[in-house]
mmCIF file of C-alpha atoms in Angstrom:
data_model
loop_
_atom_site.group_PDB
_atom_site.id
_atom_site.type_symbol
_atom_site.label_atom_id
_atom_site.label_comp_id
_atom_site.label_asym_id
_atom_site.label_seq_id
_atom_site.Cartn_x
_atom_site.Cartn_y
_atom_site.Cartn_z
ATOM 1 C CA MET A 550 139.863 9.246 92.141
ATOM 2 C CA ALA A 551 138.655 8.396 95.668
ATOM 3 C CA ILE A 552 134.971 7.493 95.921
ATOM 4 C CA PRO A 553 134.107 10.257 98.483
ATOM 5 C CA ALA A 554 135.666 12.903 96.235
ATOM 6 C CA LEU A 555 133.741 11.598 93.221
ATOM 7 C CA ARG A 556 130.509 11.659 95.218
ATOM 8 C CA ASN A 557 131.136 15.265 96.221
ATOM 9 C CA ILE A 558 131.608 16.336 92.584
ATOM 10 C CA ILE A 559 128.480 14.468 91.455
ATOM 11 C CA SER A 560 126.500 15.949 94.333
ATOM 12 C CA LYS A 561 127.549 19.497 93.392
ATOM 13 C CA LEU A 562 126.660 18.972 89.750
ATOM 14 C CA ILE A 563 123.229 17.573 90.572
ATOM 15 C CA THR A 564 122.437 20.256 93.120
ATOM 16 C CA LYS A 565 123.624 23.205 91.082
ATOM 17 C CA GLU A 566 122.415 22.513 87.603
ATOM 18 C CA ASN A 567 119.483 20.138 87.823
ATOM 19 C CA VAL A 568 117.790 20.353 91.211
ATOM 20 C CA ASN A 569 118.275 23.550 93.172
ATOM 21 C CA LYS A 570 116.975 26.632 91.408
ATOM 22 C CA SER A 571 116.933 28.778 94.535
ATOM 23 C CA LEU A 572 118.199 32.362 94.637
ATOM 24 C CA LEU A 573 120.061 34.369 97.256
ATOM 25 C CA ALA A 574 118.807 37.891 97.984
ATOM 26 C CA ILE A 575 121.501 39.975 99.672
ATOM 27 C CA CYS A 576 120.382 42.954 101.741
ATOM 28 C CA PRO A 577 123.516 44.663 103.086
ATOM 29 C CA ASN A 578 121.540 47.252 105.081
ATOM 30 C CA PRO A 579 118.204 45.822 106.304
ATOM 31 C CA SER A 580 115.623 48.059 107.922
ATOM 32 C CA VAL A 581 112.379 48.233 109.787
ATOM 33 C CA ASP A 582 110.091 50.102 107.400
ATOM 34 C CA LYS A 583 107.641 52.205 109.379
ATOM 35 C CA VAL A 584 104.648 53.812 107.683
ATOM 36 C CA LEU A 585 103.167 56.829 109.475
ATOM 37 C CA HIS A 586 99.725 58.086 108.442
ATOM 38 C CA LEU A 587 99.035 61.790 109.077
ATOM 39 C CA LYS A 588 96.425 64.217 107.853
ATOM 40 C CA ARG A 589 99.171 66.720 107.108
ATOM 41 C CA LEU A 590 102.880 67.157 107.861
ATOM 42 C CA GLN A 591 103.631 70.487 109.528
ATOM 43 C CA THR A 592 107.296 71.434 109.709
ATOM 44 C CA GLY A 593 108.571 72.794 113.013
ATOM 45 C CA LYS A 594 105.499 71.552 114.858
ATOM 46 C CA VAL A 595 104.349 68.455 116.729
ATOM 47 C CA ASN A 596 102.737 65.960 114.333
ATOM 48 C CA ARG A 597 100.532 63.186 115.665
ATOM 49 C CA CYS A 598 99.907 60.022 113.661
ATOM 50 C CA ILE A 599 96.499 58.684 112.746
ATOM 51 C CA ASP A 600 97.933 55.193 112.224
ATOM 52 C CA GLU A 601 101.288 53.418 111.999
ATOM 53 C CA LYS A 602 102.465 50.105 110.589
ATOM 54 C CA PHE A 603 105.777 48.217 110.553
ATOM 55 C CA TYR A 604 107.253 46.021 107.819
ATOM 56 C CA PRO A 605 110.523 44.154 107.213
ATOM 57 C CA GLY A 606 112.509 46.300 104.816
ATOM 58 C CA GLY A 607 115.648 47.048 102.899
ATOM 59 C CA LYS A 608 115.690 46.458 99.137
ATOM 60 C CA GLY A 609 117.133 42.952 99.371
ATOM 61 C CA VAL A 610 114.536 41.954 101.968
ATOM 62 C CA HIS A 611 111.782 43.146 99.627
ATOM 63 C CA VAL A 612 113.305 41.112 96.788
ATOM 64 C CA GLY A 613 113.530 37.970 98.908
ATOM 65 C CA LEU A 614 109.967 38.183 100.234
ATOM 66 C CA ALA A 615 108.583 38.856 96.764
ATOM 67 C CA LEU A 616 110.468 35.873 95.338
ATOM 68 C CA LYS A 617 108.915 33.663 97.993
ATOM 69 C CA GLU A 618 105.418 34.943 97.131
ATOM 70 C CA LEU A 619 106.208 34.085 93.508
ATOM 71 C CA GLN A 620 107.016 30.548 94.695
ATOM 72 C CA THR A 621 110.748 30.762 94.082
ATOM 73 C CA ASP A 622 112.857 29.411 96.938
ATOM 74 C CA THR A 623 115.138 32.042 98.372
ATOM 75 C CA LYS A 624 117.220 33.048 101.359
ATOM 76 C CA ILE A 625 117.947 36.576 102.538
ATOM 77 C CA ALA A 626 121.483 37.443 103.614
ATOM 78 C CA GLY A 627 122.361 40.553 105.583
ATOM 79 C CA PHE A 628 123.992 42.201 108.564
ATOM 80 C CA TRP A 629 121.622 41.768 111.511
ATOM 81 C CA SER A 630 121.879 44.145 114.437
ATOM 82 C CA GLY A 631 120.102 44.588 117.777
ATOM 83 C CA PRO A 632 116.365 44.269 118.524
ATOM 84 C CA THR A 633 115.429 45.709 115.118
ATOM 85 C CA GLY A 634 117.542 43.068 113.380
ATOM 86 C CA ASP A 635 115.922 40.306 115.442
ATOM 87 C CA TRP A 636 112.487 41.649 114.506
ATOM 88 C CA ILE A 637 113.289 41.732 110.770
ATOM 89 C CA GLN A 638 114.570 38.152 110.832
ATOM 90 C CA THR A 639 111.512 37.001 112.784
ATOM 91 C CA LYS A 640 109.174 38.629 110.264
ATOM 92 C CA CYS A 641 111.049 37.053 107.338
ATOM 93 C CA SER A 642 110.737 33.681 109.057
ATOM 94 C CA SER A 643 106.969 34.229 109.416
ATOM 95 C CA TYR A 644 106.841 34.380 105.600
ATOM 96 C CA ASN A 645 108.867 31.130 105.454
ATOM 97 C CA VAL A 646 111.950 32.925 104.175
ATOM 98 C CA PRO A 647 115.136 31.922 106.043
ATOM 99 C CA SER A 648 117.778 34.558 106.727
ATOM 100 C CA VAL A 649 121.530 34.152 107.025
ATOM 101 C CA GLY A 650 124.477 36.467 107.567
ATOM 102 C CA VAL A 651 126.248 37.867 110.609
ATOM 103 C CA HIS A 652 125.141 39.683 113.754
ATOM 104 C CA VAL A 653 126.841 43.002 114.464
ATOM 105 C CA GLU A 654 126.734 45.619 117.206
ATOM 106 C CA GLY A 655 124.156 48.389 117.206
ATOM 107 C CA TRP A 656 120.656 48.380 115.704
ATOM 108 C CA ASN A 657 119.428 47.920 112.174
ATOM 109 C CA ARG A 658 118.001 51.149 110.817
ATOM 110 C CA THR A 659 114.402 52.306 110.760
ATOM 111 C CA CYS A 660 113.148 53.936 107.565
ATOM 112 C CA LEU A 661 110.061 56.138 107.685
ATOM 113 C CA THR A 662 107.464 56.626 104.980
ATOM 114 C CA ILE A 663 105.087 59.470 105.815
ATOM 115 C CA LEU A 664 101.688 59.415 104.129
ATOM 116 C CA THR A 665 99.633 62.629 104.323
ATOM 117 C CA SER A 666 96.003 62.414 103.298
ATOM 118 C CA GLU A 667 95.419 66.176 103.055
ATOM 119 C CA ASN A 668 98.640 67.343 101.388
ATOM 120 C CA ASN A 669 99.912 65.755 98.177
ATOM 121 C CA LYS A 670 103.189 67.698 98.354
ATOM 122 C CA THR A 671 104.290 65.872 101.512
ATOM 123 C CA ASP A 672 102.679 62.507 100.733
ATOM 124 C CA ASN A 673 105.173 59.597 100.482
ATOM 125 C CA THR A 674 107.931 61.552 102.248
ATOM 126 C CA GLU A 675 110.770 59.182 103.198
ATOM 127 C CA ILE A 676 113.371 59.471 105.977
ATOM 128 C CA LEU A 677 116.117 56.842 105.824
ATOM 129 C CA GLU A 678 118.410 56.111 108.761
ATOM 130 C CA ILE A 679 122.067 55.131 108.316
ATOM 131 C CA GLY A 680 122.335 51.691 109.937
ATOM 132 C CA PRO A 681 125.118 49.988 111.926
ATOM 133 C CA ARG A 682 128.844 50.222 111.319
ATOM 134 C CA ILE A 683 130.543 47.024 110.177
ATOM 135 C CA SER A 684 133.943 45.881 111.452
ATOM 136 C CA ASN A 685 136.491 44.268 109.136
ATOM 137 C CA GLN A 686 136.035 40.973 110.977
ATOM 138 C CA SER A 687 132.254 41.076 110.550
ATOM 139 C CA LEU A 688 132.664 41.888 106.859
ATOM 140 C CA ASN A 689 135.035 38.948 106.364
ATOM 141 C CA ASP A 690 132.649 36.659 108.246
ATOM 142 C CA PHE A 691 129.802 37.871 106.026
ATOM 143 C CA PHE A 692 131.637 36.959 102.840
ATOM 144 C CA LYS A 693 132.397 33.506 104.273
ATOM 145 C CA VAL A 694 128.655 33.008 104.765
ATOM 146 C CA ILE A 695 127.975 34.186 101.213
ATOM 147 C CA GLU A 696 130.625 31.834 99.831
ATOM 148 C CA LYS A 697 128.956 28.893 101.554
ATOM 149 C CA GLU A 698 125.422 29.859 100.528
ATOM 150 C CA THR A 699 126.339 30.552 96.899
ATOM 151 C CA VAL A 700 127.460 26.980 96.248
ATOM 152 C CA GLU A 701 123.823 25.908 96.031
ATOM 153 C CA VAL A 702 122.102 28.810 94.237
ATOM 154 C CA LYS A 703 121.734 29.786 90.605
ATOM 155 C CA ALA A 704 122.087 33.506 91.235
ATOM 156 C CA MET A 705 122.605 36.116 93.900
ATOM 157 C CA CYS A 706 120.997 39.540 93.792
ATOM 158 C CA VAL A 707 122.559 42.369 95.804
ATOM 159 C CA SER A 708 120.110 45.205 96.379
ATOM 160 C CA GLY A 709 120.350 48.561 98.076
ATOM 161 C CA SER A 710 122.824 50.514 100.132
ATOM 162 C CA TRP A 711 125.727 49.182 102.176
ATOM 163 C CA PRO A 712 126.499 50.247 105.735
ATOM 164 C CA LYS A 713 128.375 53.510 105.563
ATOM 165 C CA ASN A 714 131.900 52.311 106.401
ATOM 166 C CA CYS A 715 131.996 49.284 104.075
ATOM 167 C CA PRO A 716 134.945 49.423 101.620
ATOM 168 C CA LYS A 717 134.848 50.021 97.874
ATOM 169 C CA ASP A 718 135.650 46.429 96.903
ATOM 170 C CA VAL A 719 132.481 44.712 98.163
ATOM 171 C CA TYR A 720 131.216 43.968 94.655
ATOM 172 C CA GLN A 721 134.631 42.718 93.567
ATOM 173 C CA ARG A 722 134.591 40.212 96.418
ATOM 174 C CA LEU A 723 131.058 39.109 95.592
ATOM 175 C CA SER A 724 131.948 38.811 91.915
ATOM 176 C CA SER A 725 134.898 36.564 92.789
ATOM 177 C CA ILE A 726 132.610 34.343 94.850
ATOM 178 C CA CYS A 727 130.166 34.095 91.943
ATOM 179 C CA GLU A 728 132.937 33.197 89.514
ATOM 180 C CA ARG A 729 134.194 30.399 91.780
ATOM 181 C CA ASN A 730 130.703 28.953 92.206
ATOM 182 C CA ASN A 731 129.372 29.533 88.673
ATOM 183 C CA THR A 732 126.645 31.824 90.022
ATOM 184 C CA ASP A 733 125.084 34.790 88.226
ATOM 185 C CA LEU A 734 125.491 38.170 89.928
ATOM 186 C CA TRP A 735 122.655 40.714 89.738
ATOM 187 C CA ILE A 736 122.986 44.171 91.292
ATOM 188 C CA ASP A 737 120.632 47.024 92.146
ATOM 189 C CA ALA A 738 122.677 49.994 93.353
ATOM 190 C CA SER A 739 122.907 53.764 93.024
ATOM 191 C CA GLY A 740 125.441 56.583 93.244
ATOM 192 C CA LYS A 741 129.091 55.616 93.720
ATOM 193 C CA ARG A 742 128.096 52.061 94.515
ATOM 194 C CA LEU A 743 126.511 51.758 91.073
ATOM 195 C CA GLN A 744 129.783 52.628 89.361
ATOM 196 C CA GLN A 745 131.610 50.121 91.566
ATOM 197 C CA ALA A 746 129.022 47.524 90.610
ATOM 198 C CA LEU A 747 129.433 48.109 86.882
ATOM 199 C CA ASP A 748 133.215 47.824 87.204
ATOM 200 C CA VAL A 749 132.846 44.095 87.955
ATOM 201 C CA LYS A 750 130.593 43.557 84.908
ATOM 202 C CA PRO A 751 127.719 41.746 86.665
ATOM 203 C CA PHE A 752 125.343 39.460 84.837
ATOM 204 C CA GLY A 753 122.462 41.887 85.238
ATOM 205 C CA ILE A 754 121.488 45.217 86.773
ATOM 206 C CA HIS A 755 118.311 47.060 87.728
ATOM 207 C CA ILE A 756 118.555 50.831 87.420
ATOM 208 C CA ASN A 757 116.081 53.679 87.067
ATOM 209 C CA LYS A 758 116.217 56.483 84.510
ATOM 210 C CA LYS A 759 117.505 59.109 86.947
ATOM 211 C CA GLU A 760 120.299 56.813 88.121
ATOM 212 C CA ALA A 761 121.259 56.154 84.488
ATOM 213 C CA LYS A 762 121.346 59.882 83.769
ATOM 214 C CA ASP A 763 123.517 60.572 86.814
ATOM 215 C CA LEU A 764 125.850 57.712 85.958
ATOM 216 C CA LEU A 765 126.292 58.368 82.236
ATOM 217 C CA GLY A 766 126.153 62.171 82.426
ATOM 218 C CA THR A 767 123.871 62.497 79.415
ATOM 219 C CA ASP A 768 120.236 63.492 79.012
ATOM 220 C CA THR A 769 118.703 61.087 76.551
ATOM 221 C CA ASN A 770 115.931 58.493 76.282
ATOM 222 C CA PRO A 771 115.620 55.142 78.105
ATOM 223 C CA VAL A 772 116.432 53.110 74.987
ATOM 224 C CA GLU A 773 119.801 54.831 74.514
ATOM 225 C CA TYR A 774 120.567 54.496 78.222
ATOM 226 C CA THR A 775 119.812 50.778 77.997
ATOM 227 C CA GLU A 776 122.036 50.359 74.933
ATOM 228 C CA LYS A 777 124.975 52.037 76.676
ATOM 229 C CA LEU A 778 124.530 50.041 79.882
ATOM 230 C CA LEU A 779 124.516 46.735 77.968
ATOM 231 C CA THR A 780 128.252 47.258 77.433
ATOM 232 C CA TYR A 781 128.697 46.640 81.174
ATOM 233 C CA CYS A 782 126.504 43.563 81.667
ATOM 234 C CA ASN A 783 124.344 40.933 79.988
ATOM 235 C CA VAL A 784 120.938 42.165 81.145
ATOM 236 C CA VAL A 785 119.697 45.699 81.820
ATOM 237 C CA ALA A 786 116.366 46.388 83.492
ATOM 238 C CA LEU A 787 115.830 50.145 83.296
ATOM 239 C CA THR A 788 112.678 51.538 84.864
ATOM 240 C CA ASP A 789 111.082 54.901 84.142
ATOM 241 C CA GLY A 790 108.242 55.208 86.650
ATOM 242 C CA ALA A 791 104.816 55.093 85.034
ATOM 243 C CA ASN A 792 106.538 54.840 81.643
ATOM 244 C CA GLY A 793 107.414 51.249 82.465
ATOM 245 C CA LEU A 794 110.336 48.890 82.024
ATOM 246 C CA PHE A 795 113.004 48.826 79.313
ATOM 247 C CA LEU A 796 114.556 45.352 79.320
ATOM 248 C CA GLY A 797 117.750 44.885 77.342
ATOM 249 C CA TYR A 798 119.426 41.585 76.499
ATOM 250 C CA GLN A 799 121.852 40.870 73.652
ATOM 251 C CA ASP A 800 120.458 42.655 70.559
ATOM 252 C CA SER A 801 116.949 43.178 71.947
ATOM 253 C CA ILE A 802 115.351 45.934 73.991
ATOM 254 C CA LEU A 803 111.726 45.495 75.036
ATOM 255 C CA HIS A 804 109.411 48.110 76.507
ATOM 256 C CA ALA A 805 106.765 46.876 78.954
ATOM 257 C CA VAL A 806 104.021 49.045 80.479
ATOM 258 C CA CYS A 807 101.221 48.349 82.917
ATOM 259 C CA LYS A 808 98.840 51.154 83.874
ATOM 260 C CA VAL A 809 97.955 51.156 87.581
ATOM 261 C CA GLN A 810 95.030 52.929 89.196
ATOM 262 C CA ASP A 811 94.420 53.504 92.916
ATOM 263 C CA ILE A 812 98.098 53.448 93.859
ATOM 264 C CA VAL A 813 98.646 52.959 97.592
ATOM 265 C CA SER A 814 102.435 53.401 97.629
ATOM 266 C CA THR A 815 105.305 52.990 95.184
ATOM 267 C CA VAL A 816 107.851 52.144 97.908
ATOM 268 C CA GLY A 817 109.425 48.788 97.035
ATOM 269 C CA SER A 818 107.955 48.677 93.539
ATOM 270 C CA GLY A 819 111.393 48.472 91.926
ATOM 271 C CA ASP A 820 112.392 45.666 94.295
ATOM 272 C CA CYS A 821 109.291 43.657 93.446
ATOM 273 C CA LEU A 822 110.041 44.239 89.762
ATOM 274 C CA THR A 823 113.550 42.874 90.351
ATOM 275 C CA ALA A 824 112.064 39.804 92.021
ATOM 276 C CA GLY A 825 109.735 39.227 89.073
ATOM 277 C CA LEU A 826 112.648 39.579 86.672
ATOM 278 C CA LEU A 827 114.727 36.998 88.547
ATOM 279 C CA HIS A 828 111.797 34.636 89.025
ATOM 280 C CA ALA A 829 110.949 34.597 85.317
ATOM 281 C CA TRP A 830 114.582 34.571 84.151
ATOM 282 C CA TYR A 831 115.417 31.394 86.064
ATOM 283 C CA LYS A 832 112.205 29.764 84.974
ATOM 284 C CA GLU A 833 113.787 30.203 81.508
ATOM 285 C CA LYS A 834 110.877 32.146 80.098
ATOM 286 C CA GLU A 835 110.974 34.080 76.818
ATOM 287 C CA LEU A 836 112.272 37.630 77.056
ATOM 288 C CA SER A 837 108.834 39.125 76.418
ATOM 289 C CA THR A 838 107.349 37.003 79.210
ATOM 290 C CA ILE A 839 110.143 38.041 81.549
ATOM 291 C CA ALA A 840 109.438 41.709 80.830
ATOM 292 C CA LYS A 841 105.721 41.190 81.378
ATOM 293 C CA THR A 842 106.159 39.347 84.686
ATOM 294 C CA ALA A 843 108.671 41.858 86.043
ATOM 295 C CA THR A 844 106.426 44.793 85.162
ATOM 296 C CA ALA A 845 103.379 43.120 86.649
ATOM 297 C CA CYS A 846 105.260 42.547 89.897
ATOM 298 C CA GLY A 847 106.150 46.217 90.153
ATOM 299 C CA ALA A 848 102.521 47.113 89.531
ATOM 300 C CA ALA A 849 101.248 44.600 92.082
ATOM 301 C CA ASN A 850 103.350 46.218 94.776
ATOM 302 C CA CYS A 851 101.758 49.623 94.100
ATOM 303 C CA ILE A 852 98.282 48.491 95.148
ATOM 304 C CA ASN A 853 99.353 46.439 98.166
ATOM 305 C CA PRO A 854 98.991 48.201 101.536
ATOM 306 C CA ASP A 855 101.842 46.062 102.910
ATOM 307 C CA LEU A 856 104.929 48.120 102.099
ATOM 308 C CA GLY A 857 107.375 46.594 99.608
ATOM 309 C CA MET A 858 105.343 43.428 99.122
ATOM 310 C CA LEU A 859 103.052 41.874 96.531
ATOM 311 C CA GLN A 860 100.365 39.243 96.152
ATOM 312 C CA LEU A 861 100.696 36.521 93.526
ATOM 313 C CA SER A 862 97.026 36.879 92.569
ATOM 314 C CA ASP A 863 97.593 40.568 91.764
ATOM 315 C CA VAL A 864 100.648 39.716 89.660
ATOM 316 C CA ILE A 865 98.602 37.268 87.582
ATOM 317 C CA GLU A 866 95.946 39.908 86.935
ATOM 318 C CA PHE A 867 98.462 42.626 86.036
ATOM 319 C CA GLU A 868 100.272 40.304 83.621
ATOM 320 C CA LYS A 869 97.056 40.248 81.586
ATOM 321 C CA LYS A 870 97.080 44.058 81.438
ATOM 322 C CA THR A 871 100.777 44.503 80.609
ATOM 323 C CA THR A 872 101.771 45.403 77.063
ATOM 324 C CA VAL A 873 105.195 44.561 75.650
ATOM 325 C CA GLU A 874 106.739 45.873 72.433
ATOM 326 C CA SER A 875 110.142 45.687 70.846
ATOM 327 C CA VAL A 876 111.965 49.027 70.613
ATOM 328 C CA ARG A 877 115.182 47.636 69.163
#
């Protein structure tokens, strides 16, 4: 064998298995997350804000930023579009998280969260825009970027919606890339995309109880949902709001709960939980520790005024308050 070829093989083995533990967070449909504070939301009338704030958003962006706060190296991959796309990438860079992907025509979407201090019924109202359309060429270019980036990561996590006109086979193409590069594939999806995701049998999924009910067409408890979903993948993280996390792996299902007071917002809590799950999993922690860390990350997001983000110090404190028990 030629010396350069041998060096390339050795380099790949060293980088992949022994040195680089970084993760790739894929956000197919990034957004500017805008939080509007109102006293009350009055339909059919002019509503003036008391305050407004802007954050980099999209589920995969939340995952990537949370991983960085947890001190796990990560990159965020997405379709970047217009001034909003430039702003999201700039904000990610300010958190020392590099972003890759392709630039497309249009603007990345803006997603609104409306907080109303005098009306609980309208508090945490969300309005989600659609996002840019993606050409076949841009989609092919995107997968070329992912192929290149995946050579040097242990896992990729694909979170959230895809631009509206993307084809049905996106997870099949990502799964093929992961197989070629010996990379674990984790997916957080809903609706039709969730079924497409399960068809490729990913390594792990994050799903909530309502999504499980809609997918499986049965009304049962989280443990049974988790058992059924384990036939599609190795790891199931099923969340049930304040009732906590049900983490399934092999023959075990653990239930982790962390009670949170003074909740600011739950937006992005599931994404932060996903980040905690990935962070702990690739630190090769015990399953009970993984469940505890993931749950604590979701809780830490709830008290953070910065939408979809967490603070490591809060995670450490919530880990102490998280209970974990075996339910199978």
